[in-house]
Coordinates of C-alpha atoms and ligand atoms in Angstrom, one line a residue:
M283 CA 0.0 0.0 0.0
A284 CA 1.3 3.4 -1.0
I285 CA 1.2 5.9 1.8
A286 CA 3.4 8.5 0.1
P287 CA 1.4 11.4 -1.3
H288 CA 1.4 10.5 -5.0
S289 CA -0.2 13.6 -6.3
L290 CA 1.7 15.8 -3.9
E291 CA 5.1 14.3 -4.4
H292 CA 6.7 17.6 -5.3
L293 CA 5.6 19.1 -2.0
S294 CA 8.7 19.1 0.2
S295 CA 7.0 20.8 3.1
I296 CA 4.7 18.0 4.3
S297 CA 5.3 18.1 8.0
H298 CA 6.9 15.1 9.5
E299 CA 4.1 15.1 12.1
V300 CA 1.4 14.8 9.4
A301 CA 3.2 12.0 7.6
A302 CA 3.9 10.1 10.9
W303 CA 0.2 10.4 12.0
V304 CA -1.1 9.3 8.6
A305 CA 1.3 6.2 8.7
E306 CA 0.1 5.5 12.3
V307 CA -3.6 5.7 11.2
A308 CA -3.0 3.5 8.2
Q309 CA -1.5 0.9 10.4
L310 CA -4.5 0.9 12.6
T311 CA -7.2 1.1 9.9
V312 CA -5.5 -0.9 7.2
P313 CA -6.9 0.8 4.1
S314 CA -6.2 -0.6 0.6
A315 CA -5.0 2.8 -0.6
V316 CA -4.2 6.2 0.7
H317 CA -5.1 9.3 -1.3
W318 CA -3.7 12.6 -0.3
C319 CA -6.2 15.2 -1.4
D320 CA -4.7 18.1 -3.4
G321 CA -8.0 20.0 -3.4
S322 CA -8.1 20.4 -7.2
D323 CA -11.2 20.6 -9.3
A324 CA -9.9 17.6 -11.2
E325 CA -9.8 15.6 -8.0
F326 CA -13.3 16.8 -7.1
R327 CA -14.7 15.7 -10.4
M328 CA -12.9 12.4 -10.3
L329 CA -14.4 11.6 -6.9
Q330 CA -17.8 12.7 -8.1
R331 CA -17.6 10.4 -11.1
G332 CA -16.6 7.5 -8.8
L333 CA -19.6 8.0 -6.6
V334 CA -21.9 8.3 -9.6
S335 CA -20.7 5.0 -10.9
S336 CA -21.1 3.3 -7.6
G337 CA -24.7 4.7 -7.5
E338 CA -24.1 6.7 -4.3
L339 CA -24.4 10.1 -6.1
I340 CA -27.3 10.7 -8.4
P341 CA -26.8 13.4 -11.1
L342 CA -29.8 15.8 -11.1
N343 CA -31.4 17.2 -14.2
E344 CA -28.5 18.8 -15.9
S345 CA -30.3 21.5 -17.8
A346 CA -32.3 22.7 -14.7
F347 CA -29.6 21.9 -12.1
P348 CA -26.2 21.8 -13.8
G349 CA -23.4 20.3 -11.7
C350 CA -25.9 19.2 -9.0
F351 CA -26.2 15.8 -7.3
L352 CA -28.4 14.0 -4.8
Y353 CA -26.9 11.9 -2.1
R354 CA -29.1 9.7 0.1
S355 CA -27.7 8.9 3.5
D356 CA -28.4 5.8 5.5
P357 CA -31.9 6.4 6.9
T358 CA -30.5 6.1 10.5
D359 CA -27.9 8.7 9.8
V360 CA -29.6 12.0 9.1
A361 CA -28.6 14.4 11.9
R362 CA -26.1 15.3 14.6
V363 CA -26.1 12.8 17.4
E364 CA -25.7 14.8 20.6
H365 CA -26.3 11.8 22.8
L366 CA -23.2 10.1 21.2
T367 CA -21.0 13.2 21.2
F368 CA -18.4 13.4 24.0
V369 CA -15.8 15.8 25.3
C370 CA -12.9 13.8 26.7
T371 CA -10.9 16.0 29.1
R372 CA -8.6 14.7 31.9
S373 CA -10.9 16.4 34.5
R374 CA -14.6 15.8 34.1
D375 CA -15.3 19.3 35.4
D376 CA -13.5 20.8 32.5
A377 CA -16.1 19.3 30.1
G378 CA -18.9 20.6 32.4
P379 CA -22.5 19.6 32.9
N380 CA -23.1 20.8 29.3
N381 CA -21.2 18.0 27.7
L382 CA -21.2 14.2 27.8
W383 CA -17.8 13.2 29.2
M384 CA -15.6 10.1 28.9
A385 CA -12.1 9.7 30.3
P386 CA -9.6 10.2 27.4
A387 CA -7.9 6.8 27.8
E388 CA -11.2 5.0 27.8
A389 CA -12.5 6.9 24.8
H390 CA -9.3 6.3 22.8
R391 CA -9.5 2.6 23.7
K392 CA -13.1 2.4 22.7
L393 CA -12.6 4.2 19.4
D394 CA -9.4 2.6 18.4
D395 CA -11.1 -0.8 18.8
L396 CA -13.7 0.4 16.3
F397 CA -11.1 1.9 14.0
R398 CA -8.9 -1.2 14.0
G399 CA -9.0 -2.6 10.4
C400 CA -12.2 -0.6 9.6
M401 CA -10.8 0.7 6.2
R402 CA -9.9 -2.7 4.8
G403 CA -10.9 -2.7 1.2
R404 CA -11.4 1.1 1.3
T405 CA -9.4 4.1 0.3
M406 CA -8.2 6.4 3.1
Y407 CA -8.4 10.1 2.1
V408 CA -6.1 12.6 3.8
I409 CA -7.6 16.1 3.7
A410 CA -5.5 18.9 4.9
Y411 CA -7.7 22.0 5.4
C412 CA -7.6 25.5 6.6
M413 CA -10.5 27.0 8.6
G414 CA -10.4 30.7 7.6
P415 CA -8.7 32.5 4.7
L416 CA -5.4 30.8 3.9
D417 CA -3.4 34.0 4.5
S418 CA -5.2 34.9 7.8
P419 CA -3.3 34.9 11.1
L420 CA -6.7 34.1 12.6
A421 CA -7.2 30.9 10.6
R422 CA -6.3 27.5 12.0
C423 CA -5.5 24.2 10.1
G424 CA -6.5 20.6 10.5
V425 CA -6.1 17.3 8.8
E426 CA -9.1 15.0 8.4
I427 CA -8.5 11.4 7.6
T428 CA -11.7 9.7 6.3
D429 CA -12.8 6.7 4.3
S430 CA -15.8 8.6 2.8
P431 CA -15.4 10.2 -0.6
Y432 CA -18.7 12.0 0.1
V433 CA -17.0 13.7 3.0
V434 CA -14.1 14.7 0.8
L435 CA -16.5 16.3 -1.7
N436 CA -18.3 18.2 1.1
M437 CA -15.0 19.3 2.7
H438 CA -13.9 20.6 -0.7
L439 CA -16.9 22.9 -0.8
M440 CA -16.9 23.8 2.9
T441 CA -13.2 24.5 3.5
R442 CA -10.0 25.6 1.9
M443 CA -8.4 22.2 1.5
G444 CA -5.6 20.4 -0.2
R445 CA -2.2 21.5 -1.3
A446 CA -2.2 25.1 0.1
A447 CA -3.5 24.0 3.5
L448 CA -0.8 21.2 3.6
E449 CA 1.8 23.9 2.8
R450 CA 0.6 26.1 5.6
I451 CA 0.7 23.2 8.1
G452 CA 4.2 22.4 6.9
R453 CA 5.2 26.0 7.7
E454 CA 3.3 26.2 11.1
G455 CA 3.8 22.7 12.3
S456 CA 0.5 22.6 14.2
F457 CA -2.9 21.2 13.1
V458 CA -6.0 19.5 14.6
K459 CA -6.1 15.8 14.0
G460 CA -9.5 14.4 12.9
L461 CA -10.0 10.7 12.2
H462 CA -13.2 9.7 10.7
S463 CA -14.7 6.4 9.4
T464 CA -18.3 5.7 8.4
G465 CA -17.8 2.2 9.8
E466 CA -20.9 0.2 9.0
L467 CA -23.2 3.1 9.9
D468 CA -24.4 1.1 12.8
P469 CA -26.1 3.5 15.3
A470 CA -24.9 1.2 18.1
R471 CA -21.3 1.7 17.0
R472 CA -21.4 5.5 16.5
F473 CA -19.4 8.0 18.5
I474 CA -18.1 11.5 18.0
M475 CA -15.3 12.0 20.5
H476 CA -13.3 15.2 21.1
F477 CA -10.0 15.4 23.0
P478 CA -9.4 19.2 23.2
E479 CA -6.2 18.8 25.3
E480 CA -4.8 16.8 22.4
S481 CA -6.4 18.8 19.6
T482 CA -7.8 15.5 18.3
I483 CA -11.2 14.3 17.1
K484 CA -12.3 10.7 16.5
S485 CA -15.6 10.2 14.8
F486 CA -17.0 6.7 13.9
G487 CA -20.1 5.3 12.4
S488 CA -21.8 8.3 10.8
G489 CA -21.5 10.1 7.4
Y490 CA -23.8 13.0 8.4
G491 CA -22.4 16.6 8.0
G492 CA -22.0 17.7 11.6
N493 CA -20.7 14.3 12.7
A494 CA -18.4 13.7 9.7
L495 CA -17.2 17.0 8.2
L496 CA -14.8 17.4 11.0
G497 CA -13.7 20.9 10.1
K498 CA -17.2 22.2 11.0
K499 CA -18.7 21.5 14.4
C500 CA -16.0 19.3 15.8
H501 CA -13.0 21.5 14.9
A502 CA -14.4 25.0 14.2
L503 CA -16.6 25.0 17.4
R504 CA -15.7 22.3 19.9
I505 CA -11.9 22.2 19.6
A506 CA -11.7 25.8 18.5
S507 CA -13.7 27.1 21.5
W508 CA -11.1 25.4 23.7
Q509 CA -8.2 26.8 21.7
A510 CA -9.9 30.2 21.7
R511 CA -10.1 30.3 25.5
R512 CA -6.4 29.6 25.7
E513 CA -5.5 32.2 23.1
G514 CA -8.0 34.9 24.1
W515 CA -10.7 34.8 21.3
L516 CA -14.1 33.3 20.8
A517 CA -15.3 30.5 18.5
E518 CA -19.1 30.9 18.1
H519 CA -22.1 29.4 16.4
M520 CA -22.9 32.7 14.6
L521 CA -23.7 34.0 11.1
I522 CA -21.8 37.1 10.0
A523 CA -23.5 39.6 7.8
G524 CA -22.6 43.0 6.5
I525 CA -25.5 45.5 6.3
E526 CA -25.0 48.3 3.8
S527 CA -27.1 51.4 4.3
P528 CA -28.0 53.9 1.6
D529 CA -25.2 56.2 2.8
G530 CA -22.7 53.5 1.6
R531 CA -21.7 52.4 5.1
T532 CA -21.4 48.7 5.8
R533 CA -21.7 47.5 9.4
Y534 CA -21.3 43.9 10.4
V535 CA -23.4 41.9 12.8
A536 CA -22.8 38.4 14.2
C537 CA -25.9 36.4 15.2
A538 CA -26.1 33.2 17.2
F539 CA -29.3 31.2 16.7
P540 CA -29.7 27.5 17.4
S541 CA -29.5 25.0 14.5
A542 CA -32.3 25.4 11.9
C543 CA -33.5 28.7 13.3
G544 CA -32.8 30.8 10.3
K545 CA -29.1 31.8 10.4
T546 CA -28.7 31.1 6.7
N547 CA -31.9 33.0 5.8
L548 CA -30.8 36.1 7.8
A549 CA -27.2 36.0 6.5
M550 CA -28.6 36.1 2.9
L551 CA -31.5 38.5 3.5
I552 CA -32.8 40.5 0.6
P553 CA -34.1 43.9 1.7
P554 CA -37.8 44.6 1.2
A555 CA -38.9 47.0 -1.6
S556 CA -39.5 49.6 1.1
Y557 CA -35.7 49.6 1.9
P558 CA -34.2 50.9 -1.4
G559 CA -30.4 51.4 -1.3
W560 CA -29.9 48.7 1.5
K561 CA -28.0 45.6 0.8
I562 CA -27.0 42.6 2.9
W563 CA -23.6 40.9 2.3
T564 CA -23.0 37.3 3.5
V565 CA -19.7 36.7 5.3
G566 CA -20.8 33.5 6.9
D567 CA -23.9 31.6 7.8
D568 CA -22.9 29.3 10.7
I569 CA -19.7 29.9 12.5
A570 CA -17.7 33.0 13.5
W571 CA -14.3 33.3 15.1
L572 CA -14.1 36.5 17.0
H573 CA -10.9 38.3 17.9
P574 CA -10.3 41.5 19.8
G575 CA -8.5 43.8 17.4
R576 CA -5.8 46.3 18.2
D577 CA -8.3 49.2 17.8
G578 CA -10.4 47.8 20.7
R579 CA -13.1 46.5 18.4
L580 CA -14.1 42.8 17.9
Y581 CA -13.2 41.3 14.5
A582 CA -14.8 38.2 12.9
I583 CA -13.7 35.7 10.3
N584 CA -15.9 32.9 8.9
P585 CA -13.7 29.8 9.1
E586 CA -15.8 28.1 6.4
S587 CA -15.9 28.7 2.7
G588 CA -19.2 27.0 1.9
Y589 CA -22.7 26.4 3.3
F590 CA -24.2 23.2 4.6
G591 CA -27.8 24.6 4.9
V592 CA -31.2 23.2 5.7
V593 CA -33.2 22.8 2.4
P594 CA -36.9 22.6 3.4
G595 CA -38.6 25.9 3.4
T596 CA -36.1 27.4 0.9
N597 CA -38.0 29.3 -1.8
P598 CA -37.8 32.7 -3.6
K599 CA -39.7 34.4 -0.8
T600 CA -37.9 32.9 2.2
N601 CA -34.4 33.0 0.8
R602 CA -34.0 34.0 -2.9
N603 CA -30.3 34.1 -2.6
A604 CA -30.1 30.5 -1.4
Y605 CA -32.7 29.4 -3.9
E606 CA -30.5 30.8 -6.7
T607 CA -27.3 29.6 -5.2
I608 CA -28.3 26.0 -5.1
R609 CA -29.3 25.8 -8.7
R610 CA -25.8 24.8 -9.8
D611 CA -22.8 22.9 -8.4
T612 CA -24.6 21.8 -5.3
I613 CA -24.7 18.5 -3.4
F614 CA -28.2 17.8 -2.1
T615 CA -28.5 15.3 0.8
N616 CA -31.8 13.6 1.5
V617 CA -34.1 15.7 -0.6
A618 CA -36.9 14.2 -2.6
L619 CA -36.9 13.9 -6.4
T620 CA -39.3 14.9 -9.1
A621 CA -40.2 12.7 -12.1
G622 CA -37.9 15.0 -14.1
G623 CA -34.9 14.4 -11.9
E624 CA -35.1 17.7 -10.1
P625 CA -34.7 18.1 -6.4
W626 CA -37.8 18.7 -4.4
W627 CA -38.6 19.7 -0.8
E628 CA -41.4 20.8 1.4
G629 CA -41.9 24.6 1.1
L630 CA -40.5 24.8 -2.4
H631 CA -44.0 25.6 -3.8
E632 CA -43.2 24.3 -7.3
G633 CA -43.1 20.8 -8.9
Q634 CA -44.2 17.5 -7.3
P635 CA -42.2 14.8 -5.6
A636 CA -42.1 11.4 -7.3
F637 CA -39.6 9.8 -4.9
D638 CA -39.0 10.5 -1.3
W639 CA -35.7 11.1 0.4
R640 CA -35.2 7.3 0.9
G641 CA -35.8 6.8 -2.8
Q642 CA -39.2 5.2 -2.4
P643 CA -42.1 6.3 -4.6
Y644 CA -43.6 9.3 -2.8
D645 CA -46.6 8.5 -0.5
P646 CA -47.7 11.2 1.9
A647 CA -48.6 8.5 4.4
N648 CA -44.8 7.9 4.9
G649 CA -44.2 11.5 6.1
P650 CA -42.5 14.4 4.4
A651 CA -41.0 13.8 0.9
A652 CA -37.7 15.5 1.8
H653 CA -36.1 14.8 5.2
P654 CA -36.8 17.8 7.5
N655 CA -33.0 18.0 8.0
S656 CA -32.2 17.6 4.3
R657 CA -29.2 19.7 3.3
F658 CA -27.5 21.5 0.5
T659 CA -23.7 21.8 0.3
V660 CA -22.4 24.6 -1.9
A661 CA -19.4 26.9 -2.2
A662 CA -20.0 30.4 -0.6
K663 CA -18.8 32.1 -3.8
R664 CA -21.9 30.9 -5.6
N665 CA -24.1 33.1 -3.4
P666 CA -25.2 36.4 -5.1
S667 CA -24.7 38.2 -1.7
Y668 CA -21.2 36.8 -1.2
T669 CA -18.7 39.5 -0.3
R670 CA -14.9 39.5 -0.8
T671 CA -14.6 40.7 2.8
A672 CA -15.1 37.0 3.7
E673 CA -11.5 36.6 2.5
D674 CA -10.1 39.5 4.5
P675 CA -7.3 38.0 6.6
D676 CA -8.1 40.5 9.4
G677 CA -11.8 39.8 9.5
V678 CA -14.6 42.3 9.7
P679 CA -15.4 44.6 12.6
I680 CA -18.5 43.6 14.5
S681 CA -21.0 46.4 15.6
A682 CA -23.7 44.1 17.1
I683 CA -23.9 40.6 18.5
V684 CA -27.4 39.2 18.3
F685 CA -28.7 36.2 20.2
G686 CA -32.0 34.5 19.4
G687 CA -34.1 31.5 19.8
R688 CA -37.4 30.0 18.6
R689 CA -39.9 30.9 21.2
R690 CA -43.7 30.8 20.7
T691 CA -44.3 33.0 23.7
L692 CA -42.4 35.2 26.2
A693 CA -39.4 36.6 24.4
P694 CA -40.3 39.9 22.6
L695 CA -39.3 40.6 19.0
V696 CA -36.1 42.4 20.1
Y697 CA -34.4 43.8 23.1
Q698 CA -30.9 45.2 23.8
A699 CA -28.7 44.3 26.7
R700 CA -27.6 47.1 29.1
S701 CA -23.9 46.3 28.9
W702 CA -21.5 43.6 27.7
N703 CA -21.9 41.6 30.9
H704 CA -25.6 41.9 30.8
G705 CA -25.4 40.7 27.2
V706 CA -23.5 37.6 28.4
L707 CA -26.4 36.9 30.7
V708 CA -28.8 37.4 27.8
G709 CA -26.7 34.9 25.7
A710 CA -26.4 32.5 28.6
S711 CA -30.2 32.5 29.0
V712 CA -31.1 31.6 25.4
A713 CA -33.7 28.9 25.2
S714 CA -35.2 27.5 22.0
E715 CA -37.5 24.9 20.7
T716 CA -35.5 21.9 19.4
T717 CA -35.4 21.2 15.6
A718 CA -34.6 18.3 13.3
A719 CA -30.9 19.3 13.0
A720 CA -30.2 16.9 15.9
T721 CA -31.6 13.5 16.6
G722 CA -34.3 13.6 19.3
E723 CA -37.7 15.2 20.0
V724 CA -38.6 18.3 18.0
G725 CA -40.3 21.4 19.4
V726 CA -39.3 21.1 23.1
V727 CA -37.9 24.2 24.7
R728 CA -34.4 23.7 26.0
R729 CA -31.7 26.0 27.3
D730 CA -29.2 26.6 24.5
P731 CA -26.8 29.3 25.8
M732 CA -25.3 31.3 23.0
A733 CA -26.8 28.6 20.7
M734 CA -23.7 26.7 21.8
K735 CA -25.2 23.9 23.9
P736 CA -24.2 21.2 21.4
F737 CA -20.9 22.9 20.5
A738 CA -19.0 24.4 23.4
G739 CA -16.0 22.2 23.9
Y740 CA -15.7 22.9 27.7
N741 CA -17.5 23.8 30.8
F742 CA -20.1 26.6 30.2
G743 CA -19.1 28.2 33.5
D744 CA -15.6 28.7 32.2
Y745 CA -16.9 29.7 28.8
W746 CA -19.1 32.6 30.3
D747 CA -16.1 33.7 32.4
H748 CA -14.1 33.8 29.2
W749 CA -16.8 35.9 27.4
I750 CA -16.6 38.4 30.3
K751 CA -12.8 38.6 30.1
V752 CA -12.9 39.1 26.3
G753 CA -15.5 41.9 26.8
A754 CA -13.2 43.6 29.4
R755 CA -10.5 43.8 26.8
L756 CA -12.7 45.6 24.3
E757 CA -12.6 49.4 24.3
H758 CA -15.4 49.5 21.8
P759 CA -17.4 46.3 22.4
P760 CA -20.3 45.4 20.1
Q761 CA -23.8 46.1 21.5
I762 CA -25.6 42.9 22.4
F763 CA -29.2 42.2 21.4
H764 CA -31.8 39.3 21.6
V765 CA -34.4 38.6 18.9
N766 CA -37.3 36.2 18.5
W767 CA -38.8 36.1 15.0
F768 CA -41.0 33.1 16.1
R769 CA -43.5 34.7 18.5
Q770 CA -47.0 33.3 17.9
G771 CA -50.5 34.7 18.6
A772 CA -53.2 32.8 20.3
D773 CA -54.2 31.4 16.9
G774 CA -50.8 29.8 16.4
K775 CA -49.8 32.3 13.6
Y776 CA -46.5 34.1 13.6
L777 CA -46.9 37.7 14.7
W778 CA -43.9 39.1 12.8
P779 CA -43.7 38.7 9.0
G780 CA -40.0 37.8 9.2
F781 CA -37.6 37.2 6.3
G782 CA -36.8 40.5 4.5
E783 CA -38.7 42.5 7.0
N784 CA -36.2 41.5 9.7
L785 CA -34.1 44.3 8.3
R786 CA -36.3 46.7 10.1
V787 CA -35.2 45.1 13.4
L788 CA -31.6 45.1 12.3
R789 CA -31.9 48.7 11.4
W790 CA -33.1 49.6 14.9
M791 CA -30.2 47.7 16.3
L792 CA -27.7 49.6 14.2
D793 CA -29.3 52.9 15.1
R794 CA -29.0 51.9 18.7
C795 CA -25.3 51.2 18.1
D796 CA -25.0 54.8 16.7
G797 CA -27.1 56.2 19.6
S798 CA -29.7 57.5 17.1
A799 CA -32.7 55.3 17.9
G800 CA -35.0 55.5 21.0
A801 CA -35.8 52.7 23.4
V802 CA -37.7 52.1 26.6
D803 CA -36.1 50.7 29.6
T804 CA -37.6 47.4 30.9
P805 CA -36.4 44.9 33.5
I806 CA -35.1 42.6 30.7
G807 CA -33.3 45.3 28.7
H808 CA -34.0 48.2 26.3
L809 CA -36.9 47.6 23.9
P810 CA -38.1 49.8 21.0
G811 CA -40.8 52.1 22.1
P812 CA -44.1 52.3 20.0
T813 CA -42.5 54.7 17.4
D814 CA -38.9 53.5 17.5
L815 CA -39.2 50.5 15.3
D816 CA -40.0 51.2 11.6
V817 CA -43.2 49.3 10.9
H818 CA -44.4 51.6 8.2
G819 CA -46.2 49.8 5.3
L820 CA -46.5 46.5 7.2
D821 CA -49.9 45.1 7.6
L822 CA -49.6 44.8 11.4
H823 CA -52.3 45.8 13.8
E824 CA -51.3 48.1 16.6
S825 CA -52.2 45.4 19.1
T826 CA -49.9 42.9 17.3
I827 CA -47.0 45.3 17.6
E828 CA -47.8 45.8 21.3
E829 CA -47.8 42.0 21.8
L830 CA -44.5 41.6 19.9
L831 CA -42.9 44.2 22.2
A832 CA -44.6 43.2 25.4
V833 CA -42.7 42.2 28.6
D834 CA -44.9 40.2 30.8
R835 CA -43.3 40.6 34.2
D836 CA -45.0 37.6 35.8
A837 CA -43.9 35.3 33.0
W838 CA -40.4 36.7 33.1
R839 CA -40.1 36.2 36.8
G840 CA -40.9 32.5 36.1
E841 CA -38.3 32.5 33.3
F842 CA -35.7 34.0 35.6
D843 CA -36.4 31.4 38.2
A844 CA -35.7 28.8 35.6
I845 CA -32.6 30.6 34.3
G846 CA -31.3 30.9 37.9
A847 CA -31.8 27.2 38.5
Y848 CA -30.0 26.4 35.2
L849 CA -27.1 28.7 35.9
G850 CA -26.9 27.2 39.4
E851 CA -25.9 23.9 37.9
Y852 CA -22.5 25.3 37.1
G853 CA -21.8 25.8 40.8
E854 CA -18.4 27.3 41.6
R855 CA -17.6 27.7 37.9
L856 CA -20.4 30.2 37.4
P857 CA -18.6 33.6 37.2
Q858 CA -19.4 36.1 39.9
A859 CA -20.1 38.8 37.4
L860 CA -22.8 36.6 35.8
A861 CA -24.3 35.8 39.1
R862 CA -24.4 39.5 39.8
E863 CA -26.1 40.2 36.5
L864 CA -28.7 37.5 37.3
H865 CA -29.3 39.0 40.7
E866 CA -29.8 42.5 39.4
S867 CA -32.2 41.3 36.7
M868 CA -34.3 39.5 39.3
Q869 CA -34.3 42.6 41.4
R870 CA -35.5 44.7 38.5
L871 CA -38.3 42.2 37.8
H872 CA -39.4 42.2 41.4
A873 CA -39.2 46.0 41.8
R874 CA -42.6 47.6 42.0
Ligands
OXD1123 C1 -25.5 22.8 11.4 C2 -26.1 22.6 12.7 O1 -25.4 21.9 10.6 O2 -26.1 23.5 13.5 O3 -25.1 23.9 11.1 O4 -26.6 21.5 13.0
MN1124 MN1 -25.0 25.3 12.8

């Protein structure tokens, strides 16, 4: 078996450490061949052709969807598996109550037993990748070893991978090690293990995005959040968008919403007709790495270079940019198929499904035609609202941080935190209804601090402390807000029109950052007063606006009791400053 990098033989800078680790993994997993990915388009097409001939990738209607393919995953392997995802630190307390924990030695033993000989008869792919622009000092590299060519194709779209990343690793010497095998896709032999102290990930038994594209959640959030704490920055589950106003200024926001709560839609928002001269630029739709800059502001890079977005619901009204982006050079996973070989999903509002996501003739009795967590993978540059600033090595300056969740009741449309530390409390208090992005019950409210519950690679108590410390270093910190686009009336209908109209709310936030918009002070923060939010031209009854901006003190007292109980679980690790914010919020709520 050849383990020397054929296609990369002219590369003298392959680090000894990468080569040694690849040899060690090959010895454990016994592949029949080792392919060092060079990241070229020729390689991408070659792997695509291979998957088409094995029947794993289905070419879609070439005239309507040029360069697009459908991939059907194993029906048991369609989402992240939080109940099988572990953080393996020497001390259990470092992983915290927010993570499942296993002792590193035990986790290595368990996983190495699974990996032993698992690539027999398969090719092992070595993917060197860079999270962030290749020339950015804020970017970090990793190497994923996988036996899944589908993973290679996705990593090609989602990261800067191949030769250039390998060269950077050769120069820097450091990289995150990610070992992945689909195994037999047996849910009983599926684990996603993180060893932050060793910058290592081991993932076995799943081919699904968040479990298998190790640059994404495993590296760019779980391992990176640990590295970020050590190095003084933040790795967050946030979109990054630039908002250009008619005066030509572009200001950037970073927004943390739980999975499948509209980050991609907001990042690609198209301003409504009533907002001429406004434009939204997409820097990222899922992950932000935030660094204090020398000028006292917070700067963000998007470590990814593609989107792995939720398909259902995408249509020209909800997200025209995404709808257009995914009409070419896209990998669809688990969508339905029309008789004409076009992809189909619920909420598309055109065409008819002929085959469901499992490939069975469509029968509504079997549930949705497309899986609710079906996905598109596509390069970010395909997006009409893509901006070159996504390649800026220094990142973009952030004016506002926005937290949000999916709440039928309670949380108003928008409110602003009083200060950075109060904003950390607002973020730590995020709760949201669960979605199909993770295996488990859907629609149950759970605490999801900073939308990072599934992704923080260490104890949330230490994480909030780190947030507070980062804030203290910022002379010009972003303002912090909370939004809830999902508030429903008694009839179960959404109160706020959402989508493009969300720009009205973003505008209020930016005006608050400038000090030019009004607000009323409430116990939970600053809310727009009746005339502060631009609702001109919206078909919204005055009472609906009142409901959207109402703060029900009784209900919030109950909420804060629940927040207090939740934060109490972090015991001694809960930072004093956060406990103080909590106490002061409660006092305000109980004041007459
Ligand atoms: C994602 C997720 O895939 O959050 O982005 O699950
Ligand atoms: Mn996500």
